[in-house]
C-alpha positions as semicolon CSV with decimal commas, in nm:
position;residue;x (nm);y (nm);z (nm)
1;M;22,206;6,851;0,900
2;H;21,993;6,544;0,850
3;D;22,215;6,342;1,081
4;R;22,180;6,606;1,353
5;K;21,797;6,593;1,330
6;R;21,788;6,216;1,359
7;W;22,021;6,237;1,664
8;R;21,802;6,496;1,833
9;F;21,495;6,278;1,775
10;R;21,659;5,973;1,927
11;S;21,784;6,176;2,214
12;A;21,443;6,320;2,286
13;R;21,288;5,976;2,297
14;A;21,563;5,846;2,517
15;E;21,495;6,117;2,768
16;Q;21,123;6,017;2,804
17;P;21,045;5,822;3,122
18;A;20,991;5,447;3,091
19;I;20,626;5,331;3,087
20;P;20,548;5,141;3,407
21;P;20,458;4,771;3,348
22;E;20,146;4,831;3,557
23;A;20,019;5,086;3,303
24;I;20,076;4,842;3,016
25;A;19,892;4,569;3,205
26;L;19,606;4,810;3,285
27;G;19,563;4,899;2,918
28;F;19,586;4,533;2,817
29;E;19,319;4,419;3,056
30;N;19,077;4,704;2,982
31;S;19,102;4,710;2,605
32;S;18,765;4,685;2,428
33;D;18,926;4,443;2,179
34;G;18,997;4,088;2,275
35;V;19,369;4,025;2,312
36;L;19,555;3,695;2,326
37;I;19,927;3,619;2,347
38;A;20,064;3,296;2,199
39;D;20,405;3,141;2,264
40;M;20,565;3,091;1,921
41;A;20,863;2,903;2,066
42;A;20,649;2,631;2,222
43;R;20,509;2,337;2,027
44;G;20,161;2,409;1,893
45;H;20,194;2,783;1,965
46;P;19,972;2,768;2,278
47;I;19,789;3,069;2,417
48;I;19,959;3,188;2,735
49;H;19,746;3,491;2,821
50;V;19,409;3,650;2,731
51;N;19,237;3,966;2,855
52;R;18,885;4,015;2,991
53;A;18,749;4,133;2,654
54;F;18,859;3,801;2,502
55;E;18,661;3,614;2,766
56;T;18,352;3,831;2,709
57;L;18,371;3,805;2,330
58;T;18,434;3,430;2,302
59;G;18,257;3,301;2,612
60;Y;18,571;3,106;2,708
61;S;18,736;3,177;3,041
62;A;19,111;3,237;3,057
63;A;19,158;2,895;3,214
64;E;18,977;2,729;2,922
65;A;19,172;2,922;2,656
66;I;19,527;2,902;2,795
67;G;19,722;2,608;2,657
68;K;19,514;2,580;2,338
69;N;19,610;2,680;1,987
70;C;19,392;2,975;1,885
71;R;19,255;2,776;1,590
72;Y;19,012;2,613;1,833
73;L;18,797;2,923;1,784
74;Q;18,724;2,808;1,426
75;G;18,582;2,476;1,545
76;S;18,526;2,248;1,246
77;D;18,501;2,545;1,009
78;R;18,859;2,496;0,885
79;L;18,812;2,543;0,510
80;Q;18,819;2,922;0,523
81;P;19,081;3,058;0,281
82;E;19,186;3,318;0,541
83;I;19,327;3,040;0,760
84;A;19,593;2,967;0,497
85;D;19,689;3,337;0,506
86;I;19,729;3,320;0,884
87;R;19,942;3,005;0,864
88;K;20,173;3,156;0,604
89;A;20,214;3,479;0,805
90;L;20,304;3,283;1,118
91;E;20,559;3,072;0,929
92;E;20,719;3,388;0,790
93;G;20,700;3,570;1,124
94;R;20,518;3,872;0,985
95;A;20,203;4,065;1,075
96;A;19,867;3,976;0,917
97;S;19,512;4,111;0,909
98;V;19,215;3,890;0,811
99;T;18,844;3,862;0,877
100;L;18,719;3,510;0,942
101;R;18,440;3,314;1,108
102;N;18,497;3,222;1,473
103;Y;18,266;3,042;1,715
104;R;18,186;3,125;2,075
105;R;18,167;2,871;2,351
106;D;17,786;2,838;2,297
107;G;17,842;2,760;1,929
108;T;17,722;3,092;1,787
109;M;17,923;3,238;1,504
110;F;18,085;3,582;1,497
111;R;18,295;3,748;1,230
112;N;18,637;3,822;1,373
113;A;18,857;4,100;1,237
114;L;19,189;3,953;1,350
115;R;19,530;4,128;1,358
116;L;19,838;3,921;1,432
117;L;20,151;4,105;1,549
118;P;20,481;3,918;1,602
119;V;20,702;3,997;1,904
120;R;21,073;3,954;1,825
121;D;21,384;3,905;2,038
122;R;21,711;4,094;1,984
123;A;21,814;3,843;1,717
124;G;21,495;3,914;1,520
125;N;21,324;3,582;1,593
126;A;20,949;3,582;1,661
127;T;20,910;3,455;2,018
128;H;20,549;3,548;2,075
129;C;20,245;3,659;1,877
130;V;19,983;3,908;1,991
131;G;19,634;3,860;1,844
132;L;19,382;4,145;1,846
133;I;19,023;4,024;1,809
134;R;18,731;4,246;1,715
135;D;18,369;4,136;1,657
136;V;18,260;4,289;1,323
137;T;17,946;4,077;1,285
138;H;17,721;4,383;1,300
139;E;17,922;4,599;1,067
140;A;17,809;4,690;0,715
141;G;17,810;4,399;0,473
142;V;17,752;4,136;0,744
143;D;17,428;3,958;0,837
144;R;17,360;4,021;1,203
145;L;17,189;3,690;1,279
146;T;17,424;3,440;1,117
147;G;17,755;3,626;1,088
148;L;17,763;3,553;0,716
149;L;17,791;3,825;0,455
150;D;17,470;4,006;0,367
151;R;17,353;4,081;0,013
152;Y;17,581;4,382;-0,028
153;G;17,877;4,204;0,124
154;L;17,823;3,920;-0,123
155;L;17,823;4,154;-0,423
156;D;18,137;4,330;-0,297
157;R;18,316;4,000;-0,241
158;I;18,223;3,870;-0,588
159;A;18,342;4,194;-0,748
160;A;18,677;4,160;-0,570
161;A;18,712;3,784;-0,626
162;N;19,033;3,663;-0,788
163;V;18,900;3,371;-0,994
164;P;19,172;3,172;-1,180
165;A;19,182;3,234;-1,555
166;A;19,086;2,875;-1,639
167;S;18,788;2,872;-1,402
168;K;18,437;3,012;-1,389
169;L;18,234;3,175;-1,115
170;L;17,937;2,978;-0,983
171;L;17,666;3,144;-0,774
172;I;17,417;2,919;-0,593
173;K;17,105;3,038;-0,414
174;V;16,919;2,806;-0,175
175;D;16,587;2,873;-0,007
176;I;16,435;2,704;0,300
177;L;16,091;2,588;0,188
178;R;15,797;2,658;0,421
179;F;16,019;2,852;0,657
180;H;15,714;3,061;0,755
181;D;15,555;2,743;0,894
182;V;15,862;2,685;1,113
183;N;15,845;3,039;1,252
184;I;15,472;3,025;1,323
185;G;15,450;2,660;1,429
186;F;15,759;2,642;1,650
187;G;15,837;3,005;1,726
188;Y;16,077;3,267;1,594
189;D;16,355;3,157;1,830
190;L;16,362;2,815;1,671
191;G;16,337;2,974;1,326
192;D;16,647;3,179;1,406
193;A;16,822;2,866;1,533
194;L;16,744;2,692;1,203
195;L;16,893;2,983;1,009
196;R;17,208;2,977;1,220
197;A;17,238;2,599;1,183
198;T;17,200;2,628;0,806
199;A;17,463;2,901;0,799
200;A;17,701;2,685;1,005
201;R;17,671;2,398;0,756
202;L;17,728;2,625;0,458
203;A;18,026;2,784;0,633
204;T;18,214;2,453;0,610
205;L;18,231;2,486;0,229
206;P;18,542;2,626;0,055
207;A;18,352;2,916;-0,101
208;I;18,469;3,256;-0,221
209;A;18,171;3,408;-0,039
210;I;17,882;3,276;0,172
211;S;17,589;3,501;0,253
212;R;17,234;3,526;0,376
213;V;17,066;3,743;0,115
214;A;16,703;3,730;0,237
215;T;16,500;3,599;0,531
216;D;16,539;3,232;0,440
217;T;16,764;3,252;0,134
218;F;17,138;3,189;0,126
219;A;17,391;3,239;-0,154
220;L;17,736;3,092;-0,219
221;A;17,997;3,196;-0,473
222;L;18,250;2,932;-0,578
223;S;18,519;2,887;-0,838
224;V;18,459;2,586;-1,068
225;E;18,626;2,445;-1,376
226;D;18,321;2,387;-1,597
227;D;17,944;2,328;-1,604
228;D;17,976;1,964;-1,496
229;C;18,164;2,073;-1,185
230;A;17,892;2,330;-1,119
231;N;17,622;2,061;-1,120
232;A;17,826;1,849;-0,880
233;C;17,882;2,148;-0,648
234;V;17,509;2,218;-0,630
235;S;17,440;1,853;-0,547
236;D;17,706;1,861;-0,274
237;V;17,552;2,173;-0,119
238;L;17,205;2,015;-0,109
239;D;17,346;1,690;0,033
240;L;17,514;1,893;0,307
241;L;17,185;2,062;0,397
242;R;16,964;1,752;0,376
243;P;17,021;1,574;0,715
244;P;16,776;1,659;0,996
245;Y;16,839;1,968;1,207
246;V;16,853;1,898;1,579
247;L;16,749;2,226;1,738
248;P;16,639;2,329;2,088
249;A;16,313;2,145;2,163
250;A;16,271;2,014;1,807
251;S;16,430;1,800;1,538
252;I;16,306;1,886;1,191
253;V;16,373;1,781;0,834
254;V;16,398;2,076;0,599
255;Q;16,354;2,084;0,223
256;F;16,548;2,329;0,010
257;A;16,497;2,475;-0,335
258;A;16,807;2,578;-0,530
259;G;16,893;2,786;-0,833
260;Y;17,232;2,867;-0,978
261;A;17,411;3,056;-1,253
262;I;17,760;3,021;-1,393
263;D;17,962;3,273;-1,590
264;A;18,313;3,358;-1,699
265;H;18,525;3,650;-1,583
266;D;18,423;4,015;-1,565
267;V;18,063;3,919;-1,491
268;D;17,836;4,178;-1,332
269;P;17,779;4,046;-0,975
270;L;17,426;4,188;-0,964
271;Q;17,335;4,021;-1,294
272;L;17,477;3,687;-1,176
273;A;17,277;3,715;-0,851
274;R;16,962;3,795;-1,048
275;Q;17,016;3,495;-1,276
276;A;17,069;3,257;-0,983
277;G;16,751;3,401;-0,829
278;A;16,558;3,325;-1,149
279;G;16,676;2,964;-1,131
280;L;16,568;2,952;-0,766
281;Q;16,217;3,069;-0,857
282;R;16,189;2,787;-1,111
283;S;16,297;2,538;-0,846
284;K;16,039;2,669;-0,598
285;A;15,763;2,654;-0,859
286;E;15,800;2,280;-0,927
287;P;15,635;2,024;-0,695
288;T;15,958;1,833;-0,616
289;H;16,178;2,148;-0,614
290;P;16,476;2,015;-0,812
291;P;16,776;2,249;-0,848
292;H;16,762;2,463;-1,161
293;S;17,034;2,641;-1,355
294;F;16,959;2,976;-1,508
295;A;16,810;2,976;-1,856
296;V;16,747;3,275;-2,081
297;S;16,377;3,188;-2,075
298;D;16,373;3,260;-1,700
299;E;16,406;3,632;-1,763
300;R;16,119;3,617;-2,009
301;D;15,907;3,427;-1,755
302;A;15,986;3,687;-1,489
303;R;15,867;3,964;-1,719
304;N;15,554;3,763;-1,793
305;R;15,484;3,727;-1,421
306;I;15,502;4,103;-1,382
307;R;15,265;4,140;-1,675
308;L;15,029;3,878;-1,531
309;G;15,025;4,057;-1,197
310;S;14,918;4,378;-1,365
311;E;14,654;4,215;-1,586
312;L;14,522;3,994;-1,306
313;Q;14,365;4,299;-1,147
314;N;14,117;4,317;-1,439
315;A;14,069;3,944;-1,500
316;R;13,731;3,928;-1,326
317;L;13,598;4,244;-1,489
318;N;13,701;4,106;-1,830
319;Q;13,522;3,776;-1,752
320;E;13,844;3,580;-1,799
321;L;13,810;3,370;-1,483
322;V;13,647;3,027;-1,518
323;L;13,595;2,720;-1,302
324;H;13,674;2,368;-1,417
325;Y;13,552;2,066;-1,223
326;Q;13,725;1,738;-1,141
327;P;13,471;1,474;-1,034
328;Q;13,513;1,281;-0,711
329;F;13,395;0,921;-0,698
330;D;13,275;0,661;-0,453
331;L;13,540;0,395;-0,510
332;T;13,298;0,113;-0,430
333;S;12,991;0,210;-0,636
334;G;13,180;0,411;-0,900
335;K;12,927;0,695;-0,879
336;I;13,011;1,064;-0,884
337;V;12,960;1,203;-0,532
338;G;13,128;1,539;-0,563
339;A;13,362;1,762;-0,762
340;E;13,652;1,990;-0,687
341;A;13,616;2,334;-0,845
342;L;13,950;2,444;-0,992
343;L;14,012;2,805;-1,080
344;R;14,142;2,884;-1,430
345;W;14,238;3,212;-1,598
346;D;14,156;3,227;-1,967
347;H;14,419;3,484;-2,056
348;G;14,386;3,653;-2,395
349;S;14,754;3,608;-2,486
350;F;14,875;3,314;-2,277
351;G;14,563;3,096;-2,296
352;I;14,426;2,887;-2,008
353;Q;14,644;2,939;-1,699
354;P;14,633;2,687;-1,407
355;P;14,616;2,812;-1,046
356;A;14,988;2,748;-0,985
357;R;15,063;3,006;-1,254
358;F;14,877;3,297;-1,096
359;I;14,748;3,227;-0,742
360;G;15,084;3,321;-0,588
361;I;15,080;3,644;-0,788
362;A;14,721;3,707;-0,677
363;E;14,822;3,665;-0,312
364;D;15,121;3,895;-0,353
365;T;14,912;4,170;-0,516
366;G;14,603;4,132;-0,295
367;A;14,385;4,035;-0,593
368;I;14,317;3,700;-0,425
369;L;14,037;3,848;-0,214
370;E;13,835;3,957;-0,515
371;I;13,916;3,641;-0,711
372;G;13,826;3,416;-0,418
373;A;13,497;3,596;-0,368
374;W;13,411;3,555;-0,736
375;G;13,499;3,184;-0,726
376;L;13,290;3,109;-0,418
377;R;12,987;3,296;-0,552
378;T;13,014;3,124;-0,890
379;L;13,050;2,781;-0,732
380;A;12,756;2,831;-0,493
381;T;12,533;2,934;-0,782
382;Y;12,643;2,633;-0,989
383;A;12,597;2,393;-0,695
384;A;12,243;2,519;-0,648
385;T;12,172;2,461;-1,018
386;V;12,319;2,110;-1,026
387;N;12,147;1,991;-0,709
388;R;11,804;2,131;-0,786
389;G;11,577;1,824;-0,773
390;R;11,858;1,570;-0,716
391;S;11,782;1,298;-0,464
392;E;12,155;1,245;-0,398
393;P;12,316;1,592;-0,398
394;I;12,666;1,654;-0,532
395;R;12,907;1,819;-0,289
396;F;13,141;2,080;-0,438
397;A;13,484;2,171;-0,296
398;F;13,668;2,498;-0,345
399;N;14,022;2,587;-0,237
400;V;14,038;2,895;-0,017
401;S;14,353;3,105;0,037
402;V;14,496;3,158;0,383
403;L;14,476;3,535;0,321
404;E;14,099;3,516;0,283
405;F;14,066;3,373;0,633
406;M;14,301;3,636;0,770
407;Q;14,151;3,941;0,596
408;R;13,776;3,886;0,587
409;D;13,501;3,753;0,813
410;M;13,470;3,415;0,641
411;V;13,166;3,297;0,836
412;Q;12,963;3,607;0,754
413;F;13,083;3,606;0,393
414;V;13,002;3,237;0,332
415;E;12,661;3,275;0,496
416;R;12,580;3,569;0,266
417;V;12,703;3,385;-0,047
418;L;12,491;3,078;0,033
419;A;12,181;3,289;0,089
420;E;12,226;3,486;-0,235
421;A;12,284;3,170;-0,443
422;G;12,016;2,957;-0,281
423;C;12,284;2,697;-0,205
424;R;12,255;2,465;0,094
425;P;12,562;2,464;0,321
426;Q;12,584;2,084;0,295
427;W;12,663;2,118;-0,076
428;L;12,979;2,317;-0,015
429;T;13,322;2,218;0,121
430;L;13,608;2,462;0,174
431;E;13,951;2,313;0,105
432;L;14,248;2,452;0,297
433;T;14,613;2,359;0,343
434;E;14,759;2,265;0,681
435;N;14,963;2,584;0,719
436;L;14,644;2,783;0,783
437;M;14,608;2,606;1,118
438;V;14,962;2,684;1,230
439;G;14,940;3,064;1,258
440;Q;14,647;3,147;1,487
441;P;14,503;2,813;1,605
442;E;14,244;2,950;1,846
443;Y;14,102;3,195;1,592
444;I;14,098;2,932;1,315
445;R;13,934;2,674;1,542
446;R;13,658;2,923;1,623
447;V;13,599;3,006;1,255
448;F;13,600;2,637;1,158
449;G;13,349;2,566;1,433
450;D;13,115;2,839;1,314
451;L;13,138;2,719;0,952
452;R;13,066;2,361;1,057
453;Q;12,762;2,481;1,252
454;L;12,637;2,632;0,929
455;G;12,677;2,291;0,769
456;V;12,971;2,381;0,545
457;G;13,240;2,113;0,513
458;I;13,608;2,175;0,601
459;S;13,862;1,971;0,405
460;I;14,238;1,962;0,467
461;D;14,417;1,943;0,133
462;D;14,758;1,774;0,083
463;F;14,739;1,623;0,432
464;G;15,073;1,506;0,565
465;T;15,300;1,712;0,340
466;G;15,363;2,010;0,569
467;Y;15,488;2,052;0,927
468;S;15,172;1,879;1,031
469;S;15,050;1,723;1,349
470;L;14,789;1,454;1,401
471;R;14,660;1,677;1,679
472;Y;14,499;1,888;1,407
473;L;14,245;1,608;1,371
474;E;14,167;1,631;1,741
475;K;14,170;2,010;1,779
476;F;13,992;2,131;1,467
477;P;13,637;2,046;1,351
478;I;13,746;1,895;1,019
479;S;13,499;1,701;0,804
480;E;13,738;1,567;0,537
481;I;14,103;1,475;0,483
482;K;14,249;1,460;0,133
483;I;14,539;1,215;0,116
484;D;14,808;1,385;-0,088
485;R;14,894;1,238;-0,428
486;S;15,253;1,177;-0,314
487;F;15,123;0,900;-0,083
488;V;14,890;0,761;-0,351
489;H;15,145;0,741;-0,633
490;D;15,279;0,385;-0,669
491;V;15,127;0,291;-0,334
492;A;15,098;-0,072;-0,449
493;N;15,477;-0,098;-0,449
494;S;15,549;0,089;-0,125
495;A;15,490;-0,076;0,212
496;A;15,558;0,254;0,393
497;K;15,293;0,439;0,190
498;R;15,039;0,164;0,254
499;V;15,099;0,188;0,629
500;I;15,056;0,567;0,619
501;V;14,738;0,556;0,410
502;E;14,584;0,282;0,624
503;A;14,662;0,479;0,941
504;V;14,498;0,795;0,802
505;V;14,191;0,596;0,690
506;K;14,152;0,438;1,034
507;L;14,192;0,774;1,205
508;G;13,927;0,920;0,978
509;A;13,687;0,637;1,057
510;A;13,746;0,670;1,432
511;L;13,694;1,048;1,426
512;D;13,407;1,046;1,175
513;I;13,614;1,229;0,914
514;R;13,567;1,154;0,546
515;V;13,891;1,044;0,373
516;L;13,947;1,107;0,002
517;A;14,252;1,006;-0,201
518;E;14,364;1,248;-0,471
519;G;14,585;1,183;-0,771
520;I;14,468;0,827;-0,847
521;E;14,611;0,750;-1,191
522;T;14,624;0,369;-1,222
523;E;14,394;0,076;-1,155
524;A;14,655;-0,058;-0,913
525;E;14,635;0,263;-0,708
526;R;14,256;0,256;-0,712
527;G;14,248;-0,109;-0,604
528;M;14,496;-0,049;-0,323
529;M;14,304;0,255;-0,196
530;Q;13,989;0,042;-0,177
531;A;14,176;-0,242;-0,009
532;L;14,309;-0,002;0,253
533;G;13,958;0,120;0,331
534;C;13,958;0,456;0,151
535;S;13,605;0,512;0,020
536;F;13,646;0,815;-0,207
537;G;13,893;0,934;-0,468
538;Q;13,969;1,158;-0,762
539;G;14,235;1,152;-1,030
540;Y;14,316;1,124;-1,397
541;L;14,225;0,755;-1,397
542;F;13,862;0,863;-1,370
543;A;13,841;1,214;-1,508
544;T;14,050;1,521;-1,582
545;P;13,919;1,868;-1,483
546;M;13,639;1,965;-1,721
547;E;13,402;2,248;-1,805
548;E;13,067;2,262;-1,628
549;L;12,876;2,148;-1,938
550;D;13,072;1,819;-1,949
551;L;13,014;1,761;-1,578
552;H;12,641;1,820;-1,636
553;R;12,644;1,557;-1,909
554;L;12,815;1,301;-1,684
555;L;12,565;1,364;-1,407
556;D;12,263;1,354;-1,640
557;R;12,376;1,022;-1,786
558;E;12,459;0,887;-1,437
559;F;12,816;0,800;-1,536
560;V;12,973;0,520;-1,331
561;I;13,344;0,435;-1,343
562;R;13,454;0,084;-1,421
563;E;13,788;-0,068;-1,516
564;G;13,923;0,061;-1,846
565;W;13,645;0,319;-1,879
566;D;13,698;0,685;-1,786
567;A;13,499;1,006;-1,827
568;R;13,686;1,116;-2,138
569;R;13,597;0,800;-2,329
570;F;13,241;0,822;-2,206
571;L;13,204;1,182;-2,325
572;A;13,366;1,095;-2,659
573;M;13,119;0,810;-2,701
574;M;12,832;1,043;-2,622
575;D;12,958;1,292;-2,881
576;G;12,972;1,013;-3,140
577;S;12,619;0,899;-3,061
578;E;12,483;1,251;-3,082
579;N;12,654;1,303;-3,418
580;R;12,504;0,980;-3,553
581;D;12,160;1,081;-3,425
582;R;12,182;1,400;-3,625
């Protein structure tokens, strides 16, 4: 019975008409999937035929593809584990299905769902191989811009990872610092090109998974033997990303922050990703952005940040905000000529918090507008008090957030604050970072011009540390440049730093812009700044930030800096004299 059924089936198929070769060719050429045929009998398994969809998908014409081994589509990205699966399948003459990274003729990456099907002769030998290519870059779990996995694809891949029993799973997160400046300063097209170039470098690593998990954040999962190997892997990743990026119309050097976490088997992928993210936040928070491994304290700090964000809303109402002042000196006469007002939060539980601890939170929550307004009003009132009756007025500087310029009429607001406090515009300088001038240059130039007409100073803080341009000095009505402490530190032993500082000083003199060096901590740095022509400075060599009462005392006693004598010793001496007088 069963034999009769099988016979009838074979007979029925035998009676069907043969499919014309023209119909097969028509289907081949009009398939929506790319199709290639490779000759397995020839050396190197060259491609002998491709269809139109292959040409459209890869950007390579048939003439360019024929004769090549299909591995040319991977370019230099040859460390993908799927390639070993393909090689083994070809050696064994069996079918295979993998998803791997391929590259079009223009260099852009696409994720290729590849099926390999062997074609056998009557003896069972594989004579040819048919490859079916499908672009799955835009499918779920894949980042559309770079072709890497997205956040969900990363978590799925980690959950399915087959990590050897003697190894551990390492997750690294890297973040492009100041990526917003690249987008605004050079354009979103170049920003996208930078993301693709970063992805292409990361794709050369032998990772379990590589993904773009946020706008400018990438993550890699790797198998490592121990913690020492993890540290070496992180260093290798950062070394790979460090060289300049040559992009259309620009060549830029990019700095990265990095955080990582390592764990044994059966780890929760989401928890591991969260831990690596906590390490990344620590890296971003430090001035030099060194890579950080996850620590248990990171979770506590994250909870504290959430708490700070909530409590920051009431900081002004609870009178917890204060200003401390760091004097600025004439390096030749040693006299105090100004002071930078530095915002502090006197938190009931955490104590005095510096700006780096809460300004970012304030900007994220929108509290920065209220805090900034309080700071400017308080400073204007204090400046009016200090300068009442002074023959040589003290100029006070205050750092203003980019968001304040974007979300309020700064000219009208400053004019109103000055009038209410009885403060002359010449006593006030607004300090801003370079990235403010990148976003909307025409609007910012107009606002700066109006503020300068009022008489208010405009100072550029940390000059030279961002994606800056000397054209800022030409385009914008700036009254002061603050040389960043990174150029001041150990300047006596760095010829390059001396050249940079001297150039900035000469530019300032030529453009009638005051130049002030910040972060002076040694007599050698002070002497070199003077020798290079810088007239003004501030730093721990002279005075640390202090309460307004201490600044009043320095000004009343006409404190002058001299070698081996700083404000702290002077105030301590005054305290001793007053105690003896009592």
